[in-house]
Coordinates of C-alpha atoms and ligand atoms in Angstrom, one line a residue:
Chain A
M1 CA -35.4 22.7 -18.5
S2 CA -34.5 22.6 -22.0
V3 CA -31.1 21.8 -23.4
L4 CA -29.6 21.1 -26.5
H5 CA -26.0 18.5 -26.9
I6 CA -25.0 18.4 -30.2
A7 CA -21.8 16.0 -30.1
E8 CA -19.2 15.5 -33.1
V9 CA -21.7 16.1 -35.9
T10 CA -20.6 15.9 -39.3
K11 CA -22.5 16.7 -42.7
T12 CA -20.9 15.6 -45.9
F13 CA -23.8 16.4 -48.6
S14 CA -23.6 14.4 -51.5
G15 CA -21.2 16.7 -54.0
G16 CA -18.3 16.0 -51.7
T17 CA -18.8 19.5 -49.5
H18 CA -18.1 19.2 -46.1
A19 CA -20.5 21.4 -44.5
V20 CA -20.1 20.5 -40.7
N21 CA -17.0 18.9 -39.7
S22 CA -16.5 17.4 -36.2
F23 CA -18.8 19.7 -34.4
S24 CA -20.1 19.7 -31.0
L25 CA -21.5 22.3 -28.8
D26 CA -24.0 22.2 -25.8
V27 CA -27.1 25.1 -25.8
A28 CA -27.9 25.1 -21.4
D29 CA -30.9 25.8 -20.7
G30 CA -32.7 29.5 -20.9
E31 CA -29.8 30.6 -23.1
L32 CA -29.3 32.1 -26.5
V33 CA -26.3 31.1 -28.8
C34 CA -25.2 32.9 -31.7
L35 CA -24.0 31.1 -34.5
L36 CA -21.9 33.8 -36.6
G37 CA -19.7 32.9 -39.7
P38 CA -19.3 33.9 -43.2
S39 CA -21.2 32.6 -46.2
G40 CA -20.8 29.1 -46.5
S41 CA -19.3 28.2 -43.0
G42 CA -22.3 25.7 -42.5
K43 CA -24.4 27.9 -40.1
S44 CA -27.5 27.1 -41.9
T45 CA -26.9 23.2 -42.8
L46 CA -26.2 23.0 -38.9
L47 CA -29.5 24.3 -37.7
R48 CA -31.0 22.6 -40.4
M49 CA -29.3 19.2 -38.7
V50 CA -31.2 20.4 -35.2
G51 CA -34.7 21.3 -36.7
G52 CA -34.1 17.6 -38.5
F53 CA -34.2 19.0 -41.9
E54 CA -31.2 17.2 -43.0
Q55 CA -29.8 14.1 -41.6
P56 CA -26.1 14.2 -39.9
T57 CA -23.8 12.3 -41.9
S58 CA -22.3 11.3 -38.2
G59 CA -22.2 12.4 -34.7
R60 CA -25.4 12.7 -32.1
I61 CA -27.7 15.5 -31.5
T62 CA -29.8 15.1 -28.2
I63 CA -32.5 17.3 -26.6
D64 CA -33.1 16.5 -22.9
G65 CA -30.6 13.5 -23.0
E66 CA -33.4 12.4 -26.3
D67 CA -31.4 11.3 -28.8
V68 CA -33.2 13.2 -31.7
T69 CA -30.9 12.6 -34.6
H70 CA -32.5 10.4 -36.9
L71 CA -36.2 12.3 -35.9
P72 CA -38.0 13.9 -38.5
P73 CA -38.8 17.4 -38.0
E74 CA -42.3 16.9 -37.2
R75 CA -41.5 14.8 -34.1
R76 CA -38.9 17.1 -33.0
P77 CA -39.2 19.3 -29.9
T78 CA -37.8 22.4 -32.2
G79 CA -39.5 25.4 -33.8
M80 CA -37.6 27.0 -36.7
V81 CA -38.0 30.5 -37.9
F82 CA -36.6 30.9 -41.7
Q83 CA -35.1 33.8 -43.4
S84 CA -37.5 33.7 -46.2
H85 CA -40.6 33.5 -43.0
A86 CA -42.3 30.5 -45.5
L87 CA -45.6 32.0 -43.9
W88 CA -48.1 29.7 -45.8
T89 CA -50.2 32.0 -48.4
H90 CA -53.2 30.6 -48.6
M91 CA -53.9 30.7 -45.0
N92 CA -54.5 33.8 -43.1
V93 CA -52.4 34.9 -39.8
F94 CA -55.0 32.6 -37.2
K95 CA -54.4 29.5 -39.2
N96 CA -50.8 29.8 -40.1
L97 CA -51.0 29.5 -36.5
A98 CA -53.5 27.1 -35.5
F99 CA -52.2 24.7 -37.9
G100 CA -49.5 23.1 -35.7
L101 CA -52.3 23.4 -32.4
K102 CA -54.6 21.9 -34.6
L103 CA -52.6 18.8 -35.7
R104 CA -52.3 18.0 -32.4
R105 CA -56.0 17.7 -31.5
M106 CA -56.1 20.8 -29.2
P107 CA -60.3 21.7 -28.6
A108 CA -60.9 24.8 -30.7
G109 CA -61.8 27.0 -28.0
E110 CA -58.2 26.7 -26.4
I111 CA -56.6 27.1 -29.9
R112 CA -58.3 30.3 -30.4
E113 CA -57.1 31.7 -27.0
K114 CA -53.5 30.4 -27.4
V115 CA -53.3 32.2 -30.7
E116 CA -54.5 35.5 -29.6
A117 CA -51.7 35.0 -26.5
V118 CA -49.0 34.6 -28.9
L119 CA -50.4 37.4 -31.3
E120 CA -50.3 39.3 -28.3
L121 CA -46.7 38.2 -27.5
V122 CA -45.2 39.4 -30.6
G123 CA -47.2 43.3 -30.9
L124 CA -49.8 41.7 -33.4
A125 CA -52.9 41.2 -31.5
G126 CA -56.1 41.8 -33.8
Y127 CA -53.9 40.8 -37.3
G128 CA -55.7 37.3 -36.9
D129 CA -58.3 37.7 -40.1
R130 CA -55.0 39.1 -42.0
M131 CA -53.8 37.2 -45.2
T132 CA -50.4 37.1 -44.6
N133 CA -49.2 39.2 -48.0
Q134 CA -51.3 41.9 -46.1
L135 CA -48.7 42.7 -43.8
S136 CA -45.4 44.3 -44.1
G137 CA -42.1 42.4 -43.5
G138 CA -41.3 42.9 -40.3
Q139 CA -45.1 41.7 -39.3
Q140 CA -44.6 38.7 -41.1
Q141 CA -41.3 38.0 -39.8
R142 CA -43.3 38.5 -36.3
V143 CA -45.9 35.4 -37.2
A144 CA -43.5 33.1 -38.7
L145 CA -41.6 33.7 -34.6
A146 CA -45.1 33.5 -33.0
R147 CA -45.9 30.2 -35.2
S148 CA -43.0 29.1 -33.8
L149 CA -43.5 30.3 -30.3
V150 CA -47.2 28.9 -30.0
L151 CA -46.2 25.3 -30.0
E152 CA -43.9 26.3 -27.0
P153 CA -41.2 24.2 -28.8
K154 CA -38.0 23.4 -26.3
I155 CA -35.6 24.6 -28.4
L156 CA -36.1 27.4 -30.7
L157 CA -34.2 27.8 -34.2
L158 CA -33.9 31.0 -35.9
D159 CA -31.7 30.9 -39.3
E160 CA -31.0 34.9 -40.0
P161 CA -34.8 35.9 -39.4
F162 CA -34.3 39.8 -39.9
A163 CA -31.9 39.5 -42.9
S164 CA -34.2 40.6 -45.3
L165 CA -35.5 43.7 -43.2
D166 CA -33.9 47.3 -43.5
Q167 CA -31.1 47.9 -40.3
H168 CA -33.4 50.0 -39.0
L169 CA -36.4 47.5 -37.8
R170 CA -33.5 44.5 -37.5
E171 CA -32.7 46.3 -34.6
R172 CA -36.1 46.5 -33.0
L173 CA -37.0 42.7 -33.7
R174 CA -33.8 41.7 -32.8
E175 CA -34.2 43.5 -29.1
E176 CA -37.9 41.9 -29.5
V177 CA -36.8 38.9 -29.8
R178 CA -34.4 38.5 -26.9
D179 CA -36.8 39.8 -24.8
I180 CA -39.4 37.4 -25.6
Q181 CA -37.0 34.9 -25.3
Q182 CA -35.6 36.0 -21.6
R183 CA -39.0 36.1 -20.5
L184 CA -40.4 32.8 -21.7
G185 CA -36.7 31.5 -20.9
I186 CA -36.5 29.5 -24.4
T187 CA -34.0 27.7 -25.5
T188 CA -32.4 29.3 -28.8
L189 CA -29.7 29.1 -32.1
F190 CA -29.8 32.0 -33.9
V191 CA -27.8 31.9 -37.3
T192 CA -26.5 35.2 -38.2
H193 CA -23.6 36.8 -40.1
G194 CA -24.2 40.1 -38.7
Q195 CA -21.1 40.0 -36.1
D196 CA -23.5 43.3 -34.3
E197 CA -27.2 41.2 -33.8
A198 CA -24.6 37.9 -32.5
L199 CA -22.5 40.8 -30.2
S200 CA -26.0 42.6 -29.0
M201 CA -28.0 39.5 -28.0
A202 CA -26.4 36.8 -27.5
D203 CA -25.3 34.9 -23.7
R204 CA -22.7 33.4 -25.9
I205 CA -21.6 33.3 -29.6
V206 CA -20.3 30.2 -31.6
V207 CA -17.6 31.9 -34.6
M208 CA -17.6 29.5 -37.2
A209 CA -15.7 28.7 -40.0
N210 CA -15.6 25.9 -42.6
G211 CA -18.2 23.8 -40.7
K212 CA -15.9 24.0 -37.3
T213 CA -15.9 26.1 -34.5
E214 CA -12.8 29.2 -34.4
Q215 CA -13.8 30.6 -31.4
M216 CA -16.5 30.1 -28.7
G217 CA -17.4 32.0 -25.4
R218 CA -19.3 35.0 -24.2
P219 CA -19.6 37.5 -26.8
D220 CA -17.3 40.6 -25.0
V221 CA -14.7 37.9 -24.6
V222 CA -14.6 36.9 -27.8
Y223 CA -14.4 40.4 -29.0
R224 CA -12.0 41.4 -27.0
D225 CA -9.8 38.1 -26.8
P226 CA -10.2 36.2 -30.2
K227 CA -8.0 33.3 -30.3
T228 CA -7.2 33.2 -34.1
P229 CA -6.5 36.1 -37.1
F230 CA -9.9 34.7 -38.3
V231 CA -12.1 35.7 -35.5
A232 CA -9.7 38.6 -34.8
G233 CA -10.9 39.7 -38.3
F234 CA -14.3 39.1 -38.2
I235 CA -15.6 40.3 -34.8
G236 CA -15.5 43.6 -35.0
T237 CA -13.0 46.0 -36.6
M238 CA -9.6 45.0 -36.6
N239 CA -6.1 46.2 -37.7
L240 CA -4.3 43.0 -39.1
V241 CA -1.1 43.7 -39.9
E242 CA 1.4 41.0 -41.4
G243 CA 5.3 41.7 -40.7
E244 CA 8.3 39.8 -39.3
V245 CA 9.8 39.9 -35.4
T246 CA 13.8 40.2 -35.2
N247 CA 15.2 40.4 -31.9
G248 CA 11.8 41.2 -30.3
Q249 CA 10.9 43.9 -32.5
F250 CA 8.1 43.3 -34.8
T251 CA 8.6 45.6 -38.2
R252 CA 6.1 46.2 -41.2
S253 CA 7.2 48.7 -43.5
D254 CA 8.6 52.0 -41.3
F255 CA 6.3 50.9 -38.5
T256 CA 7.9 49.2 -35.5
F257 CA 6.3 47.5 -32.1
P258 CA 7.7 45.9 -29.3
L259 CA 7.1 41.6 -29.2
P260 CA 8.7 39.5 -26.8
I261 CA 8.7 36.6 -29.1
A262 CA 10.8 34.0 -31.0
D263 CA 11.8 35.6 -34.5
G264 CA 9.9 35.2 -37.6
P265 CA 6.7 35.8 -39.2
A266 CA 3.6 37.0 -37.4
T267 CA 0.4 39.0 -37.6
L268 CA -0.6 41.8 -35.1
A269 CA -3.7 42.6 -34.5
I270 CA -4.5 46.2 -33.0
R271 CA -8.1 47.0 -32.4
P272 CA -9.2 50.6 -34.0
E273 CA -10.1 52.1 -30.4
A274 CA -6.5 50.8 -29.5
L275 CA -4.3 52.8 -31.7
D276 CA -3.6 55.7 -30.6
L277 CA -1.8 58.6 -32.9
T278 CA 0.5 62.1 -31.5
A279 CA 2.2 64.3 -33.7
S280 CA 6.0 62.8 -34.4
D281 CA 9.0 64.8 -36.1
T282 CA 9.6 61.0 -37.4
P283 CA 6.2 60.1 -38.8
K284 CA 5.5 56.1 -39.6
A285 CA 2.0 57.1 -41.5
T286 CA 0.2 59.4 -43.6
V287 CA -3.3 60.3 -43.0
H288 CA -5.4 59.2 -45.8
R289 CA -8.6 60.2 -44.6
V290 CA -10.5 61.2 -41.6
T291 CA -14.2 61.0 -41.3
D292 CA -15.9 62.5 -38.2
Y293 CA -19.2 60.9 -36.9
G294 CA -19.8 63.1 -34.1
S295 CA -19.3 61.0 -31.3
H296 CA -15.6 59.9 -32.6
G297 CA -13.8 60.1 -35.3
L298 CA -12.2 57.1 -37.9
V299 CA -8.7 58.2 -39.0
D300 CA -7.5 55.8 -41.9
L301 CA -3.8 55.6 -42.4
D302 CA -1.0 54.4 -44.8
L303 CA 2.3 52.9 -44.1
A304 CA 4.7 53.8 -46.3
D305 CA 4.0 50.4 -48.3
G306 CA 0.3 50.9 -48.4
T307 CA -0.6 49.2 -46.1
R308 CA -4.0 50.4 -44.9
L309 CA -5.0 51.5 -40.8
K310 CA -7.7 52.4 -38.9
S311 CA -7.6 54.4 -36.0
M312 CA -10.6 55.1 -33.9
V313 CA -9.9 59.1 -32.2
A314 CA -11.7 61.6 -29.8
H315 CA -10.8 64.7 -31.6
P316 CA -10.8 64.2 -35.3
D317 CA -10.4 67.7 -36.1
L318 CA -6.7 67.6 -34.6
F319 CA -5.6 65.2 -37.8
R320 CA -5.4 66.5 -41.2
T321 CA -5.0 64.3 -44.8
G322 CA -1.3 63.7 -45.7
Q323 CA -0.2 64.6 -42.3
G324 CA 2.1 62.1 -40.8
V325 CA 2.0 60.7 -37.6
D326 CA 3.0 58.2 -35.3
L327 CA 1.5 54.9 -33.9
K328 CA 1.1 54.5 -30.2
P329 CA -0.8 50.7 -30.0
R330 CA -2.4 50.3 -26.2
A331 CA -3.1 46.8 -26.3
V332 CA -2.1 44.4 -29.7
A333 CA -2.6 40.5 -30.1
A334 CA 0.0 38.6 -32.3
Y335 CA -0.7 35.3 -34.4
R336 CA 1.3 33.0 -36.1
N337 CA 0.5 29.7 -38.0
N338 CA -3.8 30.8 -36.8
Q339 CA -2.7 31.1 -33.0
Q340 CA -2.3 33.3 -31.1
I341 CA 0.9 34.0 -29.2
F342 CA 1.0 37.0 -27.7
R343 CA -1.4 39.3 -26.0
S344 CA -1.2 42.1 -24.3
Chain B
M1 CA -40.6 53.0 -70.2
T2 CA -39.1 55.4 -72.7
S3 CA -38.7 53.1 -75.2
L4 CA -42.3 52.0 -74.6
T5 CA -43.7 55.5 -75.3
S6 CA -41.6 55.2 -78.1
T7 CA -42.5 52.4 -79.5
R8 CA -46.1 54.0 -79.0
A9 CA -45.6 56.8 -80.8
R10 CA -44.6 55.1 -84.2
I11 CA -46.8 54.0 -85.9
D12 CA -46.1 49.8 -85.9
W13 CA -46.8 49.0 -89.2
S14 CA -45.8 45.1 -89.3
G15 CA -47.6 44.9 -85.8
I16 CA -50.6 46.1 -87.5
A17 CA -50.3 44.0 -90.4
F18 CA -49.8 41.1 -88.2
A19 CA -53.0 41.9 -86.2
V20 CA -54.9 42.1 -89.2
L21 CA -54.1 39.1 -90.4
L22 CA -54.0 36.9 -87.4
T23 CA -57.8 38.9 -87.1
L24 CA -58.5 37.7 -90.6
V25 CA -57.6 33.9 -90.3
I26 CA -59.0 33.5 -86.3
I27 CA -62.3 35.6 -86.1
G28 CA -63.1 35.8 -89.6
P29 CA -64.4 32.0 -89.5
L30 CA -65.4 32.0 -86.2
V31 CA -67.8 35.4 -87.3
V32 CA -68.8 32.9 -90.7
V33 CA -69.7 30.6 -87.9
A34 CA -71.8 31.9 -85.6
T35 CA -73.6 33.9 -88.5
W36 CA -74.3 30.5 -89.9
A37 CA -75.6 29.3 -86.8
F38 CA -78.4 31.9 -86.4
T39 CA -79.5 31.9 -90.5
E40 CA -82.6 30.6 -92.0
V41 CA -82.2 31.4 -95.2
W42 CA -78.4 32.4 -97.0
R43 CA -78.0 32.3 -100.9
Y44 CA -75.2 33.0 -103.1
P45 CA -74.4 35.8 -104.2
N46 CA -75.3 37.8 -100.8
I47 CA -73.1 39.1 -98.3
I48 CA -75.4 39.3 -95.5
P49 CA -78.0 36.5 -94.8
Q50 CA -81.7 36.7 -96.3
K51 CA -83.4 35.1 -93.1
F52 CA -82.1 34.9 -89.3
G53 CA -84.1 32.7 -87.2
F54 CA -83.7 29.9 -84.7
R55 CA -85.4 27.3 -86.3
F56 CA -81.8 25.0 -86.8
W57 CA -81.3 25.5 -83.4
G58 CA -84.5 23.5 -82.7
Q59 CA -83.7 21.1 -85.5
T60 CA -80.4 20.4 -83.8
L61 CA -81.6 20.1 -80.1
G62 CA -84.5 18.0 -81.3
R63 CA -81.9 15.3 -82.7
P64 CA -81.8 12.2 -80.5
D65 CA -77.7 11.2 -82.2
V66 CA -77.1 14.9 -80.8
W67 CA -77.9 14.4 -77.2
N68 CA -76.0 10.7 -77.6
A69 CA -73.0 12.0 -78.6
L70 CA -73.2 15.0 -76.4
M71 CA -73.5 12.8 -73.6
L72 CA -71.1 10.5 -74.7
S73 CA -68.5 13.0 -74.6
L74 CA -69.0 14.3 -71.3
K75 CA -68.4 11.0 -70.1
L76 CA -65.2 10.1 -72.1
S77 CA -64.0 13.8 -71.6
T78 CA -64.7 13.4 -67.2
V79 CA -63.4 10.1 -67.5
V80 CA -60.3 10.7 -69.3
T81 CA -59.2 13.7 -66.8
L82 CA -59.8 11.3 -64.0
L83 CA -57.7 8.9 -64.8
S84 CA -55.0 11.5 -66.1
A85 CA -55.2 13.1 -63.0
L86 CA -54.8 10.6 -60.8
I87 CA -52.0 9.1 -62.9
C88 CA -50.4 12.1 -64.1
L89 CA -50.5 14.5 -60.6
P90 CA -48.5 11.8 -58.3
A91 CA -45.9 11.4 -61.5
A92 CA -45.7 15.3 -61.7
Y93 CA -44.9 15.7 -57.7
A94 CA -42.2 12.8 -58.1
F95 CA -40.5 14.8 -61.1
A96 CA -41.0 18.0 -59.3
R97 CA -39.8 16.9 -55.7
M98 CA -37.9 13.5 -56.4
K99 CA -34.9 12.6 -57.4
F100 CA -34.5 9.0 -58.8
P101 CA -32.4 7.6 -62.0
G102 CA -33.4 7.9 -65.3
R103 CA -36.0 10.9 -63.9
D104 CA -34.5 13.2 -66.5
I105 CA -35.2 10.9 -69.3
L106 CA -38.1 9.7 -68.3
F107 CA -39.6 13.6 -67.7
F108 CA -38.3 13.7 -71.6
S109 CA -40.1 10.9 -73.0
F110 CA -43.2 11.9 -71.5
L111 CA -43.5 14.7 -73.9
A112 CA -41.1 13.4 -76.2
G113 CA -44.9 11.7 -77.8
H114 CA -45.7 15.2 -78.4
A115 CA -42.6 15.8 -81.1
F116 CA -43.9 13.0 -83.2
P117 CA -46.3 13.5 -86.2
K118 CA -49.8 13.0 -84.2
F119 CA -51.6 10.9 -86.9
G120 CA -48.8 9.0 -87.9
L121 CA -48.4 7.9 -83.9
L122 CA -51.9 7.6 -84.0
V123 CA -52.0 5.1 -86.9
A124 CA -49.1 2.7 -85.2
I125 CA -51.8 2.9 -81.9
A126 CA -54.9 1.9 -83.8
A127 CA -52.5 -1.2 -85.4
I128 CA -52.2 -2.2 -82.0
F129 CA -56.2 -1.6 -81.0
L130 CA -57.3 -3.7 -83.6
Q131 CA -55.4 -6.3 -82.1
L132 CA -56.4 -6.1 -78.7
N133 CA -60.5 -5.7 -79.7
L134 CA -60.3 -1.8 -78.6
I135 CA -61.9 -0.4 -82.0
G136 CA -64.6 1.3 -81.4
T137 CA -65.1 0.8 -77.5
F138 CA -65.1 3.2 -75.2
W139 CA -62.7 2.0 -73.7
G140 CA -59.8 2.7 -76.7
V141 CA -61.6 5.9 -77.2
V142 CA -60.5 6.6 -73.3
L143 CA -56.6 5.2 -73.3
I144 CA -55.9 7.1 -76.7
Q145 CA -57.4 10.3 -75.5
L146 CA -55.2 9.6 -72.3
V147 CA -52.6 9.3 -74.2
G148 CA -53.4 13.1 -75.7
T149 CA -53.7 14.6 -72.1
L150 CA -50.2 13.8 -70.7
M151 CA -48.5 16.9 -71.8
F152 CA -50.6 19.4 -70.1
M153 CA -51.1 17.4 -67.3
I154 CA -47.4 16.3 -66.7
W155 CA -45.7 19.7 -67.7
I156 CA -48.3 22.1 -65.9
P157 CA -48.2 20.4 -63.0
V158 CA -44.7 19.8 -62.3
A159 CA -43.8 23.5 -63.1
A160 CA -46.5 24.4 -60.6
F161 CA -45.2 22.0 -57.5
Q162 CA -41.5 22.8 -58.3
A163 CA -42.6 26.5 -57.8
V164 CA -44.1 26.0 -54.3
D165 CA -41.8 27.0 -52.0
R166 CA -39.5 24.2 -50.2
R167 CA -39.4 26.2 -47.2
M168 CA -43.2 26.5 -46.5
E169 CA -43.3 22.6 -46.8
E170 CA -40.7 22.1 -44.3
A171 CA -42.3 25.0 -42.2
A172 CA -45.5 22.7 -41.7
R173 CA -43.5 19.6 -41.4
D174 CA -41.9 21.6 -38.3
V175 CA -45.3 22.5 -36.8
G176 CA -45.8 19.2 -37.0
A177 CA -47.2 17.5 -40.2
S178 CA -46.5 14.5 -41.8
P179 CA -45.1 14.5 -45.6
L180 CA -48.6 13.7 -46.2
R181 CA -50.3 15.7 -44.8
V182 CA -47.8 18.9 -45.9
F183 CA -48.6 17.8 -49.0
W184 CA -52.0 17.6 -48.7
S185 CA -52.3 21.0 -46.5
I186 CA -49.8 22.9 -48.0
T187 CA -48.2 21.5 -51.0
L188 CA -51.6 21.2 -53.3
P189 CA -53.5 24.6 -52.6
Q190 CA -50.2 26.2 -53.5
A191 CA -50.2 24.2 -56.7
G192 CA -53.9 24.2 -56.8
P193 CA -54.9 26.7 -59.2
T194 CA -52.5 25.8 -61.7
I195 CA -53.4 22.1 -61.3
F196 CA -57.0 23.2 -61.4
A197 CA -56.3 25.0 -64.7
A198 CA -54.3 22.2 -66.2
V199 CA -57.3 20.0 -65.5
L200 CA -59.8 22.3 -67.1
L201 CA -57.0 22.1 -70.6
S202 CA -57.5 18.6 -70.0
F203 CA -60.9 18.6 -70.2
V204 CA -61.3 20.8 -72.7
G205 CA -58.7 19.0 -75.2
T206 CA -59.9 16.1 -74.7
F207 CA -63.9 17.2 -75.3
Y208 CA -62.8 18.3 -78.5
E209 CA -60.4 16.2 -79.6
T210 CA -61.4 14.3 -83.0
E211 CA -58.3 12.8 -84.7
G212 CA -58.0 10.0 -82.8
A213 CA -61.7 9.4 -81.3
W214 CA -62.2 8.7 -84.7
L215 CA -59.9 6.7 -85.7
I216 CA -60.2 4.5 -82.5
G217 CA -63.8 4.8 -82.2
A218 CA -65.4 4.7 -85.5
P219 CA -68.2 3.4 -86.2
G220 CA -69.4 2.4 -82.6
I221 CA -68.4 5.8 -80.9
R222 CA -69.3 9.3 -82.1
T223 CA -67.9 11.7 -79.7
M224 CA -69.7 15.3 -80.4
P225 CA -66.6 16.3 -82.8
V226 CA -67.4 13.7 -84.5
L227 CA -70.7 14.3 -85.0
M228 CA -70.3 17.4 -86.4
I229 CA -67.5 16.3 -88.8
S230 CA -69.6 13.6 -90.2
Y231 CA -72.4 16.5 -90.5
I232 CA -69.9 18.8 -92.9
N233 CA -68.6 16.0 -94.9
N234 CA -72.5 14.8 -95.3
Q235 CA -73.3 17.9 -96.9
M236 CA -76.4 17.8 -94.9
V237 CA -77.5 21.3 -93.2
I238 CA -74.6 23.4 -92.3
Q239 CA -76.6 25.7 -89.9
Y240 CA -76.7 22.0 -87.4
G241 CA -72.6 22.3 -87.5
A242 CA -72.5 26.0 -87.1
V243 CA -75.3 25.5 -84.1
L244 CA -73.5 22.7 -82.7
S245 CA -70.0 25.0 -82.9
V246 CA -71.5 28.1 -81.5
L247 CA -73.2 26.2 -78.5
L248 CA -69.6 24.8 -77.8
W249 CA -68.1 27.4 -78.2
V250 CA -69.2 29.4 -75.1
P251 CA -68.4 26.7 -72.3
S252 CA -64.9 26.1 -73.3
F253 CA -64.4 29.9 -73.8
I254 CA -65.0 30.4 -70.1
A255 CA -63.1 27.6 -69.6
L256 CA -59.3 28.7 -71.5
M257 CA -60.1 32.1 -70.0
F258 CA -60.5 30.7 -66.3
A259 CA -57.2 29.0 -67.3
R260 CA -55.2 31.6 -69.1
R261 CA -56.1 33.8 -66.1
V262 CA -54.4 31.4 -63.5
I263 CA -51.5 30.3 -65.4
G264 CA -50.9 33.7 -66.5
G265 CA -48.1 32.7 -68.8
G266 CA -45.6 32.3 -65.5
A267 CA -46.5 28.7 -65.2
F268 CA -45.9 27.7 -69.0
A269 CA -42.4 29.6 -69.0
R270 CA -41.5 27.5 -66.0
G271 CA -42.2 24.5 -67.8
F272 CA -40.3 24.8 -70.3
G273 CA -37.8 26.0 -68.4
G274 CA -37.4 23.0 -65.5
Ligands
LIG401 N1 -28.4 20.5 -49.9 C1 -27.2 21.1 -49.8 N2 -26.3 20.6 -51.6 C2 -24.7 20.3 -51.4 N3 -24.4 21.2 -50.9 C3 -24.8 22.3 -49.6 C4 -26.7 21.9 -49.4 N4 -26.4 22.8 -48.8 C5 -25.7 23.4 -48.3 N5 -24.2 23.4 -49.0 C6 -23.2 23.7 -49.0 O1 -22.7 23.5 -47.5 C7 -21.8 24.8 -47.0 C8 -22.3 25.3 -45.9 O2 -23.8 25.7 -46.4 P1 -24.8 26.6 -45.3 O3 -26.0 26.9 -46.3 O4 -25.0 25.8 -44.3 O5 -23.3 28.0 -44.9 P2 -24.4 29.3 -44.6 O6 -23.2 29.5 -43.1 O7 -25.5 28.8 -43.8 O8 -24.3 30.8 -45.4 P3 -24.7 31.8 -45.4 O9 -24.6 32.5 -44.5 O10 -24.8 32.2 -46.7 O11 -26.5 31.2 -45.4 C9 -21.7 25.7 -48.5 O12 -20.6 25.3 -48.7 C10 -23.0 25.3 -49.5 O13 -22.8 25.3 -50.8
LIG402 MG1 -27.6 30.2 -44.0

C-alpha cells in the first residue's frame, strides 16, 4: 500500500560536503531495499532525509504520492530505528513503546493491547516493566524496532540497527527483522555496510559511493554482474587485476588471458570461486598460503610481480606453499574507465 | 591495577601531610564552632569547655531578628533561584543545542564575570544601584545575587543538556512528538537530576552569600549570614553565631551531598570542556 519515491535528492552540508548527489530511488510496496556502501557514502544522510531529520538541498521525497519533503519528522508516516537504539532511559520498556501511542491520544486499554502485541511480535512478551538498561544489546535493539512498529509506519527506516551487536546475534536479528517485515508487508529502507547483511535480506540493494548510486538491483544479480570495478570490489570477494590489453590478449606479469576488446589498459575481475588452478610446467603464479575451511579451501597466490590473487578450491590439500600453478579463470568481467566493457 | 596496588603498598607521605593539613584547616574550625554551640561556660586556659548545655540554643531561637533574617533569607533564596532558573535554563538550552552568531562569545561572557575580583565588581554595581535607588531594597539584593548564580545555572545545565543523546530526541520526534513535547518529555527528564543539583547549589549559594547581600542590602536588608557577621563583629556572645552556624550547616550539608551524588564530577568536567 505504501510506496516511497525519492527523486533527484541532493544534500550539501553547510561545510560544503556533498553527502548525497542527485539520488533517485523508488521503493515498491512491501519491498525491503538495502542501502550499501562504504563509510561516508551518504547512506545515513539519505535515510535521515526520508525520516525528516535532514532537509534536502534539492529534490523531492514522496510517500504514497504525498510530498513529505518539507514535513518535520513528527508529521511523517515513517518509523526510524537508530544504530544506538536511542531508547529513553528514564522510561521502562512499556512507556517507551506507549509514548507515541499516547501522543496519538489512544485510550489506555488499547495502548496496553497494542504494546503487548508488539512485544510478543519481537519476542519480548512480559518485558514491559524492565528499565531499558536491564536489557541486553539485542533486546534493546528489539525494543527500538518495536517502538517503531507499534505505530504502524508506512515506511520503516533502519540505520545499521545491528552494527553494535556480535556476529551471531546480528544474523539472528537480521532473520527476525526480515521475517517481521515480510509478515507485516512493511516497506523498508535498510542501511548497512555489511554486504552479507544486504545480500541475505534485501529484495533489492543499492550500492552507493560518494552520494550516488553505483548500481542497484537484485542482490544475486549485483553479485554476479557488478557494473563497475567499485561494485565488483565492494560486493563479495573479488580479484581485481589491472593490466594491458594488446591484440586481444590481457597481460599482467606472467598471467595472460584472451580478452576480445580494443587495446589499452583494463581491469580484469575474477571471483575466487571462478578461478581454477592447475598444475603446470610453466607456472603463472606461486601459492602463498592455503587455508582449509573444511567445506572448501582458499588459496592465496602471487603473480611474479607480487600481485595477490585468491582462488576458492574444492580440495585444498592438493596445494602447497611455494608450488607453481597455472590460472584458469572460468568467468571474468573487464572494466575500462569505470565501465564494464566485457563479461563472459 | 598494578600501579594502584604499588602506590597503596608504599606510604605516601606527601598525601598524608596534605590530608592532615586539610583536616586542620577545614575540619578544625568546624569542630570549634560546633563545640561553641553547645557550650555554656568555656574560659581560658581550658581546652575543653567547663559546662555544656543547650541554653544558647533557646536564647538564639528566641530572638525575633533571627527569625526575621531566616524568613528573609529563605524568601530571597527562593526568589533568586526561581528567577535564575527562568532566565538561565532556556539560555542554557540555547547554548547547548542551538547555533546562533556570537554564541561562544556570549557563553564566555557569562562566565567571565566570575573571573573578576568579586568585591571590586560588587562595589561598581553598588555605585550603579545607588543611582537607581536599589540600595537597601529587597530587589536590589535579588539582582546582585542573581548575578552570582549565573555561573552555576548556566554552566552546569549547558553540560547537562549537551550530554543528552541527540538520537533520543530524534527518536521522540520520529514517534510524533513536537519539539516542545520532546523538550518536556525527553530532554528535561534526561538532564533533570543534574539541573536539579544546579538549582540546589544556586539556592544554597544564595542563602549563604554575604558580600553582595551586605553591600547592597545594608542597612535595611539583613540576611542570615549578614546577621551572623554582625553578631561576631559586635563581640556579643560567640554562642549565638555558633548556634546559627550549626543550625544552618545541616541543610546545606545535605544539599551538597545530594548535589555531589547527582553531578558526580562528570558534569563539571563536561562543563569545562564544552
Ligand atoms: N551534520 C553534518 N554536517 C556536515 N557533514 C556531514 C553531516 N552529516 C554527515 N556529513 C558528511 O556527509 C557525508 C556522508 O555521511 P553519512 O553519515 O551519510 O555517511 P554513511 O554512508 O552513513 O557512513 P557510515 O557508513 O560511516 O555511517 C560524510 O562525508 C559526512 O562527513
Ligand atoms: Mg551512517
